Coordinates of C-alpha atoms in Angstrom, one line a residue:
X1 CA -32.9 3.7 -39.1
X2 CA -36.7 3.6 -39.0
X3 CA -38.5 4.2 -35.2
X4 CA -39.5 0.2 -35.1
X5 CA -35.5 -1.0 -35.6
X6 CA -34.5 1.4 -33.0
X7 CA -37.3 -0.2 -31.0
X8 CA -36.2 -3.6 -31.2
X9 CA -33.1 -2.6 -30.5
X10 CA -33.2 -1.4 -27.1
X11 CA -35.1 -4.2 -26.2
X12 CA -32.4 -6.3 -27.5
X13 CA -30.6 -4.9 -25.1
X14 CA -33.0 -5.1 -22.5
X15 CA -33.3 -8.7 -23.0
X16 CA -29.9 -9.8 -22.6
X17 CA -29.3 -7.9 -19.1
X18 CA -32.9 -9.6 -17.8
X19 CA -31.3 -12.5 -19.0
X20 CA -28.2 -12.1 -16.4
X21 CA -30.9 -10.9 -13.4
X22 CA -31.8 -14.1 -12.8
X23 CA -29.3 -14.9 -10.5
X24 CA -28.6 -19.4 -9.3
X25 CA -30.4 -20.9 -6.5
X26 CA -28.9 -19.4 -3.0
X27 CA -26.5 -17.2 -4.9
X28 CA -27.1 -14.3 -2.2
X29 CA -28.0 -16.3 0.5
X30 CA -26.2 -16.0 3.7
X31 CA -23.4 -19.2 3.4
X32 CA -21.3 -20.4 5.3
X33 CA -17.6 -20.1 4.0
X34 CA -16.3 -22.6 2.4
X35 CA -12.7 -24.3 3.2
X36 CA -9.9 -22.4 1.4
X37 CA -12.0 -19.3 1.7
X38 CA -13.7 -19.0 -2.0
X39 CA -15.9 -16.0 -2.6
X40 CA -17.9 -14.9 -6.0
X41 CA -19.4 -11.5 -6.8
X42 CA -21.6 -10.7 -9.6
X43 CA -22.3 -7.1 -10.2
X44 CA -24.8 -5.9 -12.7
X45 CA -26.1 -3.0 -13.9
X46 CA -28.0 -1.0 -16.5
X47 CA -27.8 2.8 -17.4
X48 CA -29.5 4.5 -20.0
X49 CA -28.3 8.3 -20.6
X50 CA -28.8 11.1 -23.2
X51 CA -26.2 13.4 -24.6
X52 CA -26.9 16.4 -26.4
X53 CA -23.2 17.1 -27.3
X54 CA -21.0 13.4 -26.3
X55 CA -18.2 14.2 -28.9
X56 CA -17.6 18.2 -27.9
X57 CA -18.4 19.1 -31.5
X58 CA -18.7 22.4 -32.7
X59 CA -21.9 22.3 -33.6
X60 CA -23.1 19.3 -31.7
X61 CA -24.4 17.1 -34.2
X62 CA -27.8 16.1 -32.2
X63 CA -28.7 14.0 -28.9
X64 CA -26.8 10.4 -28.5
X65 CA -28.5 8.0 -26.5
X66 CA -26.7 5.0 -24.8
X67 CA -28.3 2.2 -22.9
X68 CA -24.9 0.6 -20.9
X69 CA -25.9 -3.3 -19.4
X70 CA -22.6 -4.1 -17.9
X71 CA -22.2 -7.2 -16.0
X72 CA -18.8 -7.9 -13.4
X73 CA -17.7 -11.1 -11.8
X74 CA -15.1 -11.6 -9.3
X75 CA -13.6 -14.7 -8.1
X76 CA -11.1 -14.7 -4.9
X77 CA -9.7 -18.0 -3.3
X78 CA -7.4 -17.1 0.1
X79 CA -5.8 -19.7 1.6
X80 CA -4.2 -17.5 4.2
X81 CA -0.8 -18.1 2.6
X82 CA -2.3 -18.1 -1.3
X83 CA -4.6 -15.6 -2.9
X84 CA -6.1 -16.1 -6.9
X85 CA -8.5 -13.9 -8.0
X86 CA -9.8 -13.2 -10.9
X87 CA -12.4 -10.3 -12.7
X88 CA -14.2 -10.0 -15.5
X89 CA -16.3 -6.9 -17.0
X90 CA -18.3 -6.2 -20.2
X91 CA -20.8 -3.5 -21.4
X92 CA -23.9 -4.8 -23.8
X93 CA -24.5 -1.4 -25.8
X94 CA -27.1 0.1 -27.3
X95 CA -26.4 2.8 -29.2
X96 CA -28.6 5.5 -31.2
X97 CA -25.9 8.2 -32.6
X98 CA -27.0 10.9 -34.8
X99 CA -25.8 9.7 -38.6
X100 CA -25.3 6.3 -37.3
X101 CA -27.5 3.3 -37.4
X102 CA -28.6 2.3 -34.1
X103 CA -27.1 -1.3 -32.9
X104 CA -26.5 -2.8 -30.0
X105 CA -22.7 -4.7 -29.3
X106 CA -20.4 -6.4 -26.6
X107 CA -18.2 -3.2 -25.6
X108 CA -15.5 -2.8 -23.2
X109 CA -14.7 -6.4 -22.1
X110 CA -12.2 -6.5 -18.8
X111 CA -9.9 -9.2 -17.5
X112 CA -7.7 -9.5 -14.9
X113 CA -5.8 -12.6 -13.3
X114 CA -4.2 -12.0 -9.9
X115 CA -1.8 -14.8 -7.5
X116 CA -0.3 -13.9 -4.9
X117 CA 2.0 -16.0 -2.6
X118 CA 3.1 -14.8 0.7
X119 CA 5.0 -16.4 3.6
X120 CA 7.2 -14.6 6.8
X121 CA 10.2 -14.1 4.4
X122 CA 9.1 -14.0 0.8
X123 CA 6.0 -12.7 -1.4
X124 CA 5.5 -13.5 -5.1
X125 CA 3.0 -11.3 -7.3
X126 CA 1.5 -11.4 -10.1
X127 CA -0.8 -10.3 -12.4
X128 CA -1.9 -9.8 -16.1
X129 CA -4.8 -7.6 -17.4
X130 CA -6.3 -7.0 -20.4
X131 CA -9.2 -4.2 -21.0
X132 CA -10.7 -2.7 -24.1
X133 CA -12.5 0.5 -24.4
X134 CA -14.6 2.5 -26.9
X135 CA -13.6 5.6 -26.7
X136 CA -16.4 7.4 -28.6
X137 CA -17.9 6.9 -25.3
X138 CA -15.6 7.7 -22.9
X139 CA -15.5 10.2 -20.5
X140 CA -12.7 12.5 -20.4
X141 CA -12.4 13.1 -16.9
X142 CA -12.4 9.2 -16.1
X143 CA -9.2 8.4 -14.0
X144 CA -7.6 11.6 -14.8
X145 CA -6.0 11.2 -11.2
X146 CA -4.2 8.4 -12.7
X147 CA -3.0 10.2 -16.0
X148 CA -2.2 13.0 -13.9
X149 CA 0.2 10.6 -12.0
X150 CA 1.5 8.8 -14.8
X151 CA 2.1 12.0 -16.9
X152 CA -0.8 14.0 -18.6
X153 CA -1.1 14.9 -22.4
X154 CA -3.1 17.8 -23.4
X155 CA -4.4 15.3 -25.9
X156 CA -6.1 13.3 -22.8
X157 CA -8.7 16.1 -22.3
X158 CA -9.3 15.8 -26.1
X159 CA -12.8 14.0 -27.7
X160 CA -12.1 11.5 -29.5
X161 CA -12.4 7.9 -31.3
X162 CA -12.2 4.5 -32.1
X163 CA -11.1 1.8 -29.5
X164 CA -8.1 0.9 -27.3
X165 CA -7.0 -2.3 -26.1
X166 CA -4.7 -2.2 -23.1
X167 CA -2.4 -5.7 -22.4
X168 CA -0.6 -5.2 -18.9
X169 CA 1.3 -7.6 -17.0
X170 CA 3.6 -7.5 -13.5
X171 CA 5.6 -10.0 -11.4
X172 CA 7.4 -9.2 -8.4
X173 CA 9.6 -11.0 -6.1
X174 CA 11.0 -10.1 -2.8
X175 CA 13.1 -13.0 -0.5
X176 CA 14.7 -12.1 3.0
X177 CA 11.9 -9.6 4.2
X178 CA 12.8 -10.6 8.1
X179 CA 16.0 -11.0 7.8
X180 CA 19.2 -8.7 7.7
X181 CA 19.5 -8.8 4.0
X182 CA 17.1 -9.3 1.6
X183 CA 16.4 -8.9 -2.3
X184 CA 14.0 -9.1 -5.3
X185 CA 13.3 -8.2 -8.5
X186 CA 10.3 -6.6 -9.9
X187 CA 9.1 -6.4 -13.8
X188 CA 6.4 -4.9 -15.6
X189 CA 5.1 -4.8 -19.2
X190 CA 2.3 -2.1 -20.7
X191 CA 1.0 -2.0 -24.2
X192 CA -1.9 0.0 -25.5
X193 CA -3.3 -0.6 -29.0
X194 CA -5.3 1.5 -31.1
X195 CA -8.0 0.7 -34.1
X196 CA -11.0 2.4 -36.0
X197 CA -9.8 5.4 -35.1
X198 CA -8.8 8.6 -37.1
X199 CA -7.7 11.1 -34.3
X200 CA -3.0 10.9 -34.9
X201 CA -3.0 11.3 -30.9
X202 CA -4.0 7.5 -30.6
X203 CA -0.7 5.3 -31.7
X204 CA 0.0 2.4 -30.4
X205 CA 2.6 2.2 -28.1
X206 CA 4.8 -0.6 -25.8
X207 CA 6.6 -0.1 -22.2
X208 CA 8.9 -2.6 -20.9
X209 CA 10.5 -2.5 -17.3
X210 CA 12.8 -4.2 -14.8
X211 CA 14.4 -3.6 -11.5
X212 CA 16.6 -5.5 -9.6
X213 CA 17.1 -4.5 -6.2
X214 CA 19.1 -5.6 -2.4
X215 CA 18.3 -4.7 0.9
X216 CA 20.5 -4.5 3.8
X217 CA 19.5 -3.8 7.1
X218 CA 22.6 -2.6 9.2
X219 CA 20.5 -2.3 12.6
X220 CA 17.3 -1.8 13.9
X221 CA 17.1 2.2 13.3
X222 CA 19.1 2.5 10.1
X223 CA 18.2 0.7 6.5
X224 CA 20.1 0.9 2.9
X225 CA 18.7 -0.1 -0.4
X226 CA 20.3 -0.4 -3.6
X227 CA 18.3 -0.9 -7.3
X228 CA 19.6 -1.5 -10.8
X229 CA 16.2 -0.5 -13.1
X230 CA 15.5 -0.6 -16.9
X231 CA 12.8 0.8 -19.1
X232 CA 12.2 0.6 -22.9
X233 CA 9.8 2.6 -24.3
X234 CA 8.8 2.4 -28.1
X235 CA 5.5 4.3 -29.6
X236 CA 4.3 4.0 -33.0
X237 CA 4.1 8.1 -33.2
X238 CA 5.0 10.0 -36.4
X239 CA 8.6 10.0 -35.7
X240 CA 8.3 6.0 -34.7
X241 CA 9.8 7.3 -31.1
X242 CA 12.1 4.5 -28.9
X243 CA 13.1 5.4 -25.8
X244 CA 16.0 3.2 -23.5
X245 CA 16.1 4.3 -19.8
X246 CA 19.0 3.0 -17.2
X247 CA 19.6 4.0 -13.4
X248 CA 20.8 3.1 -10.6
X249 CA 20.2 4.2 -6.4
X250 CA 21.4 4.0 -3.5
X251 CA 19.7 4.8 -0.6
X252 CA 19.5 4.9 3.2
X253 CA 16.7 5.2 5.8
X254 CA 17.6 6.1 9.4
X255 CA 14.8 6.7 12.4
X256 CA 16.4 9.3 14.4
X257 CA 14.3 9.1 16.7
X258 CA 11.1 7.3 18.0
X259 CA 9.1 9.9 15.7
X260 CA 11.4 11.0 13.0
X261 CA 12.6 9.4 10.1
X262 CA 15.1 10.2 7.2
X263 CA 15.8 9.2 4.0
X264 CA 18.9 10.2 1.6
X265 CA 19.4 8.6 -2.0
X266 CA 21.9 9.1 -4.5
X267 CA 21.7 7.7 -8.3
X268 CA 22.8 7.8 -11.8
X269 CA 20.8 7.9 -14.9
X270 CA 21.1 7.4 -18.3
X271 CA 18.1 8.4 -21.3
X272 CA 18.6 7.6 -24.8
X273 CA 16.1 8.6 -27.1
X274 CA 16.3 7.7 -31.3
X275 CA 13.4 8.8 -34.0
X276 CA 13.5 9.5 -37.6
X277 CA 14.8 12.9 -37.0
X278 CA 18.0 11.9 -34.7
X279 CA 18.9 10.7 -31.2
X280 CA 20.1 12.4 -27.8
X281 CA 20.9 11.3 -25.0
X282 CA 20.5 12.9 -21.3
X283 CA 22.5 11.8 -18.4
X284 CA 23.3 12.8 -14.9
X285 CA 23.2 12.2 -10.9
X286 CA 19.7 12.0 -9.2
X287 CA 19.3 12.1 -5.9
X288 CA 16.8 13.1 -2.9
X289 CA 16.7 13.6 1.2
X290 CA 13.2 13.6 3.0
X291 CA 12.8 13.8 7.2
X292 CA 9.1 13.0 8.2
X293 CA 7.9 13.6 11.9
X294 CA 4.9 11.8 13.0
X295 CA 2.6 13.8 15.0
X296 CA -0.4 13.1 17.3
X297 CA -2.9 13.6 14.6
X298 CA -0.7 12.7 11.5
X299 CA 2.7 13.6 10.0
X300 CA 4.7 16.4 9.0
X301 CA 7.1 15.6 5.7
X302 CA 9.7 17.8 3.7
X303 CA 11.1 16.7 0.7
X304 CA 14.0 17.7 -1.7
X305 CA 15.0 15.6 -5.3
X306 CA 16.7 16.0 -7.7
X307 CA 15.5 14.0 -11.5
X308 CA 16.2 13.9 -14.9
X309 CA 13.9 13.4 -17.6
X310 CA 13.9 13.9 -21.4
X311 CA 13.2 17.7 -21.4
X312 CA 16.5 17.8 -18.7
X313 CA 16.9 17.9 -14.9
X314 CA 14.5 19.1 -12.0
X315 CA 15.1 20.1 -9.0
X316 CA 11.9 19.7 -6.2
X317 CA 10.8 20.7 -3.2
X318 CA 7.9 19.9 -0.7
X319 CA 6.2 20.1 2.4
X320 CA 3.5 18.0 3.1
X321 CA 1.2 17.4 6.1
X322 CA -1.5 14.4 6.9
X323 CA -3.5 15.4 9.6
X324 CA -7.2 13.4 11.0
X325 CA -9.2 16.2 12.3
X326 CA -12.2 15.5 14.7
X327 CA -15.2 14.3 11.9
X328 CA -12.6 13.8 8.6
X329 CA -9.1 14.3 7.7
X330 CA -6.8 16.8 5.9
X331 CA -3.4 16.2 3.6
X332 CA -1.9 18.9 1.9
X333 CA 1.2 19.7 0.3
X334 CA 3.0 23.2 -0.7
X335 CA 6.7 23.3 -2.7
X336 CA 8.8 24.9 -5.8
X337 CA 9.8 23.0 -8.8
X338 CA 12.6 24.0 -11.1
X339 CA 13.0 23.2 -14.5
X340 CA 16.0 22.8 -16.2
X341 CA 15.5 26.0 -18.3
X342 CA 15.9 28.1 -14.4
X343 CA 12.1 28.3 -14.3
X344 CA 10.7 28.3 -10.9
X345 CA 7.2 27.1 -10.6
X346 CA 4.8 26.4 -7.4
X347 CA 3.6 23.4 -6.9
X348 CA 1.0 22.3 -4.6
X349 CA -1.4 19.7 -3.0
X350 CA -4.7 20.2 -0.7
X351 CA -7.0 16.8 0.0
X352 CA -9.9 17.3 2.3
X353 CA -12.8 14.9 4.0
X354 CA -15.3 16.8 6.7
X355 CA -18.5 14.9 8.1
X356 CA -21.1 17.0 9.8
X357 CA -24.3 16.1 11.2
X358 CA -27.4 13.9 10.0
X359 CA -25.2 12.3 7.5
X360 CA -23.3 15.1 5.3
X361 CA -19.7 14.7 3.8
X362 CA -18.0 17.2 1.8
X363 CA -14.3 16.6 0.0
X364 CA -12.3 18.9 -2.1
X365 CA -9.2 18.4 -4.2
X366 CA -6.8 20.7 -5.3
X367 CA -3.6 19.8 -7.4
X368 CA -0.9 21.9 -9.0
X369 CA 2.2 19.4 -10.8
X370 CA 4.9 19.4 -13.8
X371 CA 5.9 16.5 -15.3
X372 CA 7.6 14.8 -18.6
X373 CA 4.9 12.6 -20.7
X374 CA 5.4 9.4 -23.1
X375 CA 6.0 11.8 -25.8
X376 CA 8.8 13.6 -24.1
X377 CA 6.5 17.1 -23.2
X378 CA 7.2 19.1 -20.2
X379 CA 3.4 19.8 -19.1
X380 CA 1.5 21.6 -16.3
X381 CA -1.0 19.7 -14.9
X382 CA -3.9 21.5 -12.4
X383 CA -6.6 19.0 -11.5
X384 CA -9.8 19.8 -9.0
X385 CA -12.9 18.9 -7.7
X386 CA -15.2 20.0 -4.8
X387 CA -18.3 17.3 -3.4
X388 CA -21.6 17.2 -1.2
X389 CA -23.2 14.3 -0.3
X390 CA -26.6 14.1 2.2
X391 CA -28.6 11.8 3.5
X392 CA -32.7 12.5 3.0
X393 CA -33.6 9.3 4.2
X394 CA -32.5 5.7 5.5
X395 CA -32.7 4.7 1.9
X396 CA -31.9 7.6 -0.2
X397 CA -29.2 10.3 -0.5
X398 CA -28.1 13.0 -3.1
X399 CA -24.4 14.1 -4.2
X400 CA -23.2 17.3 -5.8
X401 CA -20.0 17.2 -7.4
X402 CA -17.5 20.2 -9.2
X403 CA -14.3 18.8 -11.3
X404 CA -11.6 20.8 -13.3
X405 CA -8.8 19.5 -14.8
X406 CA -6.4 21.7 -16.9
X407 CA -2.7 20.3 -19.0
X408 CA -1.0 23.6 -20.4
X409 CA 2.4 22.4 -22.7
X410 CA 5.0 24.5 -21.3
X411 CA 7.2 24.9 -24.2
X412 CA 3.9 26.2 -26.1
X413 CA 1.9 27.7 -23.5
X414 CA -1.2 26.2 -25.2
X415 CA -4.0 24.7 -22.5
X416 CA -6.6 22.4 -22.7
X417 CA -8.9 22.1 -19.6
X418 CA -12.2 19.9 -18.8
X419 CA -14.9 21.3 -16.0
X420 CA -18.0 19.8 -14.5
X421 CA -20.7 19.5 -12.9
X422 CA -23.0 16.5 -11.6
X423 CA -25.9 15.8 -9.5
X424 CA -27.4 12.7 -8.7
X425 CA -30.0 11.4 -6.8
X426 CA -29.7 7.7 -5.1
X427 CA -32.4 5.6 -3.6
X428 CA -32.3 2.3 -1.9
X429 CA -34.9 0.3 -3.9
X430 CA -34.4 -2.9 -1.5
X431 CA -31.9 -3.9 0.4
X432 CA -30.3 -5.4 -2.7
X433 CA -31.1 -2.9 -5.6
X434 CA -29.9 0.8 -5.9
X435 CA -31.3 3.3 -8.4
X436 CA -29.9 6.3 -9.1
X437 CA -30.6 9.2 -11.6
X438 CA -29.2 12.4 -12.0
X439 CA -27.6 15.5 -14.4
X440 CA -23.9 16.0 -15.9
X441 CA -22.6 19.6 -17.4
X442 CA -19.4 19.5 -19.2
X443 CA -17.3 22.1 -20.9
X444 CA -14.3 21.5 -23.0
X445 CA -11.9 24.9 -23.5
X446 CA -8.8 24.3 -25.3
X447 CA -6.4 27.2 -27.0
X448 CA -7.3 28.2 -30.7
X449 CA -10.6 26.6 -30.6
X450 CA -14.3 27.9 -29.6
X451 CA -15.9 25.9 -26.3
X452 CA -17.7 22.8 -26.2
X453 CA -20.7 22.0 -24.0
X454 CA -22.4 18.7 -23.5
X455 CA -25.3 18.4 -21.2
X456 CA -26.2 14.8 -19.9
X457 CA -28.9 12.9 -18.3
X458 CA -28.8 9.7 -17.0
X459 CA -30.4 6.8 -14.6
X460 CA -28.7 3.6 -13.5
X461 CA -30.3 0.6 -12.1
X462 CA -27.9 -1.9 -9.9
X463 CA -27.0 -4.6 -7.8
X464 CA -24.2 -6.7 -6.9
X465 CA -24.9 -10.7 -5.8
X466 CA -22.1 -12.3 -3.2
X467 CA -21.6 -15.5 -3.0
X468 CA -19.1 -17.3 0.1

């Protein structure tokens, strides 16, 4: 594309976010609230960043620039006994990609619709979301403490391409919360959809769950609870994968005292697997007992379960401490894991916040965890990061930030791991606009393949407009 088109598009893009600047009369004006408690936001923002290497290739084929106008809205009503809300996001993006034609396009569109009803003895929830993403754009270390939690693939570390559309709905609901016995049911559906992409790790696939559970409440120190749960998975994968999960639990919680607590659980379940190459089926008793002691600063919990999984059982157990220290706070955890091969593994947690003086905060993460993924893979997960941020000024601040994240497939021993590092600079333009600016290093090492670097610099203009 010739230098003028490339011109006219970035001020395409320009246009339409000056376009949503111009905010109504009053809209962040100091209002009273109305009756029934109705709040707006309206978040914008524009970032324009460079990247000499976005797709980890090997070698990178030149510099992609991105100029990201994404505009938010959120909309709350709260009633006291009633709460709707509802959020909306999308990206205008102009993009210049090296042996691409530079365009500009509506990217990453968000929604999600929230009600909640809640009186003394029942709550209903509910929500549905959906939200799209480009993925030749995406950062691989975005929400990796959420893949890490729901099971991470060595493939989530991995560049790649196309776009994914997520559909995710929930209702719960829970009757008899005050009184002696009390019950609910809770169920859950997650699909994620794939297209324009060529990279076989993206397949669409479909999760469907329910539990039904009781509650029983014998006096006021001692608690049982009893669920019946379901889960269907299926995945469009090369072996067209379909998954069928049943268990049930019982379990008790007793306060032994004023600052102790334990809980005991025993359950059943049942996995049935079927693909193009055969079926199995795992089975067997899960169960778990955990005493917590609160303490003046925090509490003090051991932990030992008992699971099964696809790749067979494993056996757990933890200690972990949360503890507020003077100026931040401190949570770690430190246990063994055995898989159901007899491997013994270590396991391990470490969270910290510190504030010292004239407005410095540094945190640091540290986590070591095995789990089963989607596609039924015993992994090792190690995730992270180490941060600095400082006040210079009333109105401006900079941050300094390290993050690793490593999945290693056990039954292959082959790893895949993601570090960084990132420093911005922030600045308080007025009270209502923000501008910050800064650099991002990323390294990609994965086994069987040469390093990747990417190098990244980037400023973002904001604000975000209230209206009650």
């Amino acid at each position: 594309m010739g230098q003028k088109n490339k011109i006219a598009a970035l001020l395409a893009g320009t246009a339409l976010f000056t376009t949503g600047l111009v905010p109504a009369t009053g809209q962040d004006a100091d209002i009273a609230e109305p009756a029934g408690g109705l709040s707006m936001t309206l978040g914008l923002s524009s970032t324009l960043r460079a990247n000499d290497n976005l797709s980890f290739s090997d070698p990178s084929p030149g510099t992609t620039t991105l100029w990201d106008n994404t505009v938010t809205f959120g909309l709350l009503s709260d009633t006291g006994v009633a709460q709707f809300s509802l959020d909306l996001g999308g990206t205008v993006r102009t993009a210049s990609v090296p042996g691409r034609s530079t365009k500009t396009s509506f990217d990453d569109p968000s929604v999600t619709l929230g009600y909640q009803l809640e009186s003394a003895d029942t709550l209903l929830d509910a929500e549905a979301s959906y939200q799209q993403i480009s993925l030749d754009f995406e950062d691989p270390l975005a929400g990796i403490d959420d893949l890490i939690e729901d099971g991470l693939e060595p493939s989530d570390l991995d560049p790649t391409d196309g776009t994914r559309g997520r559909y995710g709905a929930m209702l719960s609901f829970e009757t008899g919360r005050t009184r002696p016995f009390g019950f609910g049911t809770v169920l859950e559906y997650d699909k994620a959809e794939y297209w324009d992409t060529t990279d076989p790790a993206n397949f669409d696939e479909e999760t469907k769950a329910a539990e039904v559970f009781a509650r029983l409440q014998f006096s006021p120190v001692m608690e049982g609870r009893v669920a019946l749960d379901w889960e269907q998975y299926d995945a469009e994968d090369a072996v067209q994968t379909s998954r069928e999960t049943w268990g049930a639990t019982a379990s008790l919680t007793y306060e032994i005292d004023a600052i102790t607590r334990m809980t005991a659980s025993v359950g059943y379940t049942e996995i049935e697997e079927t693909n193009l190459i055969g079926s199995s089926l795992r089975d067997g008793v899960t169960g778990g007992l955990s005493v917590t002691r609160d303490m003046p600063t925090g509490s003090l919990t051991a932990e030992l379960t008992t699971d099964i999984s696809t790749t067979g059982r494993r056996d757990t157990f933890e200690v972990r401490g949360e503890f507020e220290t003077p100026n931040g706070a401190i949570n770690a955890g430190l246990g063994a894991t055995r898989s159901n091969a007899g491997d013994v593994n270590v396991i391990g947690s470490l969270g910290y916040t510190h504030e010292l003086t004239m407005g410095t905060t540094i945190t640091a993460t540290l986590d070591r965890s095995f789990d089963t993924s989607d596609a039924g893979l015993e992994n090792r997960a190690t995730r992270a990061s180490l941060g600095l941020d400082t006040d210079l000024t009333a109105s401006s601040s900079i941050g300094f930030e390290l993050d690793y994240a490593e999945v290693t497939d056990v039954a292959t021993d082959t790893s895949t791991a993601v570090s960084g590092f990132r420093a911005t600079y922030t600045h308080e333009l007025t009270p209502d606009w923000d501008v910050m600016a800064g650099y991002e290093y990323r390294k990609r090492e994965a086994t069987g393949n040469t390093d990747r670097e990417s190098n990244e610099l980037f400023v973002t203009l904001s604000r975000e407009f209230s209206i009650r």
